[in-house]
Amino acid sequence: DFGSVWEDSCVEFFMQREGEAVYRNFECNILGALLAAKHETRQIAEKLTEHMSSISRFSTIRHRYENDVQVSDWTMFLIIPRQAMGFHADESLSGKKIRANFYKCGDKTPETHFISWSPIDLPSPDFHAPQFFGLLEME
């Protein structure tokens, strides 16, 4: 954990609670190696070490053949406790709004790629851009 997971094939969840200046990021590669931190800025961050063991990670890797060519894909399912996202354990999330973005990247994969759920209008890829987070309303 806490390695350079973004260099591998990686999925990421960045979120900011309503009214907070800080944001949190959770980044995970295909093997379940996780990076989690609370940021004031990209450079000023605090690792969420105390929450790492409470974040459940489930991954699947699927290999198959299509037209005699091996095709592989994977999924990652994370269960992130409320406390890791900055909420109290007994706090209801119903109706809460958070600003967030979801990413898929691979900075050093054979095919470098950067994909986001909410568009980012910057000259080069930068996921540490809360000004481009979309809005999520919790149910």
Coordinates of C-alpha atoms in Angstrom, one line a residue:
D1 CA 0.0 0.0 0.0
F2 CA 0.9 3.7 -0.5
G3 CA 3.0 2.9 -3.6
S4 CA 2.8 4.5 -7.0
V5 CA -0.4 2.7 -8.0
W6 CA -1.3 5.3 -10.6
E7 CA 1.6 4.1 -12.7
D8 CA -0.1 0.7 -13.1
S9 CA -3.6 0.1 -14.4
C10 CA -5.5 1.9 -11.7
V11 CA -9.0 3.2 -10.7
E12 CA -9.4 6.2 -8.5
F13 CA -12.1 8.0 -6.5
F14 CA -11.5 11.6 -5.4
M15 CA -14.1 13.2 -3.2
Q16 CA -14.7 16.4 -1.3
R17 CA -17.4 16.8 1.4
E18 CA -19.7 19.7 1.1
G19 CA -18.3 22.8 2.8
E20 CA -14.7 21.3 3.2
A21 CA -11.6 22.8 1.6
V22 CA -9.7 19.5 1.7
Y23 CA -10.4 16.5 -0.6
R24 CA -9.7 12.8 -0.3
N25 CA -8.4 10.3 -2.9
F26 CA -8.6 6.6 -3.0
E27 CA -6.5 4.9 -5.7
C28 CA -6.3 1.2 -6.3
N29 CA -4.5 -1.0 -8.8
I30 CA -5.5 -4.4 -10.2
L31 CA -3.9 -6.3 -7.3
G32 CA -5.7 -4.2 -4.6
A33 CA -2.7 -2.1 -3.6
L34 CA -4.2 1.1 -2.3
L35 CA -3.3 4.7 -1.8
A36 CA -5.5 6.9 0.4
A37 CA -4.9 10.4 1.5
K38 CA -6.5 13.7 2.6
H39 CA -5.2 16.7 0.6
E40 CA -5.1 20.4 1.0
T41 CA -3.3 20.5 -2.4
R42 CA -1.6 17.9 -4.6
Q43 CA 1.6 18.5 -2.6
I44 CA 0.2 19.0 0.9
A45 CA -1.4 15.7 1.9
E46 CA -1.8 13.4 4.9
K47 CA -1.9 9.6 4.3
L48 CA -5.0 8.0 5.7
T49 CA -2.9 5.2 7.4
E50 CA -5.4 4.6 10.2
H51 CA -8.2 3.8 7.7
M52 CA -6.3 1.4 5.4
S53 CA -7.3 -1.9 7.2
S54 CA -11.0 -0.9 7.2
I55 CA -11.2 -0.4 3.4
S56 CA -12.3 -3.7 1.8
R57 CA -11.0 -4.5 -1.7
F58 CA -12.3 -7.1 -4.1
S59 CA -10.9 -7.6 -7.6
T60 CA -11.5 -9.9 -10.5
I61 CA -9.3 -10.5 -13.5
R62 CA -10.9 -12.1 -16.5
H63 CA -9.0 -13.6 -19.5
R64 CA -10.7 -14.8 -22.6
Y65 CA -10.1 -15.3 -26.3
E66 CA -11.8 -13.4 -29.0
N67 CA -10.9 -14.3 -32.6
D68 CA -7.8 -16.2 -31.3
V69 CA -6.5 -13.1 -29.4
Q70 CA -6.3 -13.1 -25.6
V71 CA -8.4 -10.3 -24.1
S72 CA -8.1 -9.4 -20.5
D73 CA -10.1 -7.1 -18.2
W74 CA -10.5 -6.5 -14.5
T75 CA -12.8 -5.0 -12.0
M76 CA -12.2 -3.5 -8.6
F77 CA -14.9 -3.1 -5.8
L78 CA -14.0 -1.0 -2.8
I79 CA -16.0 -0.6 0.4
I80 CA -14.8 2.7 1.9
P81 CA -16.1 3.3 5.5
R82 CA -17.7 6.7 6.3
Q83 CA -14.9 7.6 8.6
A84 CA -12.3 7.3 5.8
M85 CA -14.4 9.8 3.8
G86 CA -14.4 12.2 6.8
F87 CA -17.9 11.4 8.1
H88 CA -18.8 10.2 11.6
A89 CA -19.5 6.4 12.0
D90 CA -23.1 7.0 12.9
E91 CA -23.7 9.9 10.6
S92 CA -26.5 9.4 8.0
L93 CA -25.3 10.1 4.5
S94 CA -28.9 10.3 3.1
G95 CA -29.3 13.5 1.2
K96 CA -25.6 14.5 1.7
K97 CA -23.9 16.0 -1.3
I98 CA -20.3 15.5 -2.2
R99 CA -18.2 16.7 -5.0
A100 CA -16.3 13.9 -6.7
N101 CA -14.7 12.4 -9.7
F102 CA -13.9 8.8 -10.8
Y103 CA -10.8 8.0 -12.9
K104 CA -9.1 5.2 -14.8
C105 CA -5.5 5.7 -15.6
G106 CA -2.2 4.0 -16.3
D107 CA 0.7 6.4 -16.4
K108 CA 3.3 3.8 -17.2
T109 CA 1.3 1.0 -18.9
P110 CA 2.0 -0.1 -22.4
E111 CA -0.9 2.1 -23.5
T112 CA -0.8 5.2 -21.3
H113 CA -4.3 6.4 -20.6
F114 CA -6.3 8.9 -18.5
I115 CA -10.1 8.8 -18.3
S116 CA -12.4 10.7 -16.0
W117 CA -16.2 10.6 -15.2
S118 CA -16.4 14.4 -14.9
P119 CA -14.5 16.2 -17.7
I120 CA -11.2 18.0 -16.8
D121 CA -10.4 21.0 -18.9
L122 CA -6.6 21.3 -18.4
P123 CA -3.7 21.1 -21.0
S124 CA -2.3 17.9 -19.5
P125 CA -3.9 15.2 -17.3
D126 CA -4.2 16.2 -13.7
F127 CA -6.7 14.4 -11.4
H128 CA -5.9 16.6 -8.4
A129 CA -8.3 19.2 -9.8
P130 CA -11.3 19.6 -7.4
Q131 CA -12.6 22.5 -9.4
F132 CA -13.7 19.9 -12.0
F133 CA -15.3 17.4 -9.6
G134 CA -18.9 16.6 -10.4
L135 CA -21.8 16.5 -7.9
L136 CA -23.1 13.3 -6.2
E137 CA -26.1 13.2 -3.9
M138 CA -26.1 10.3 -1.5
E139 CA -29.3 8.2 -1.0

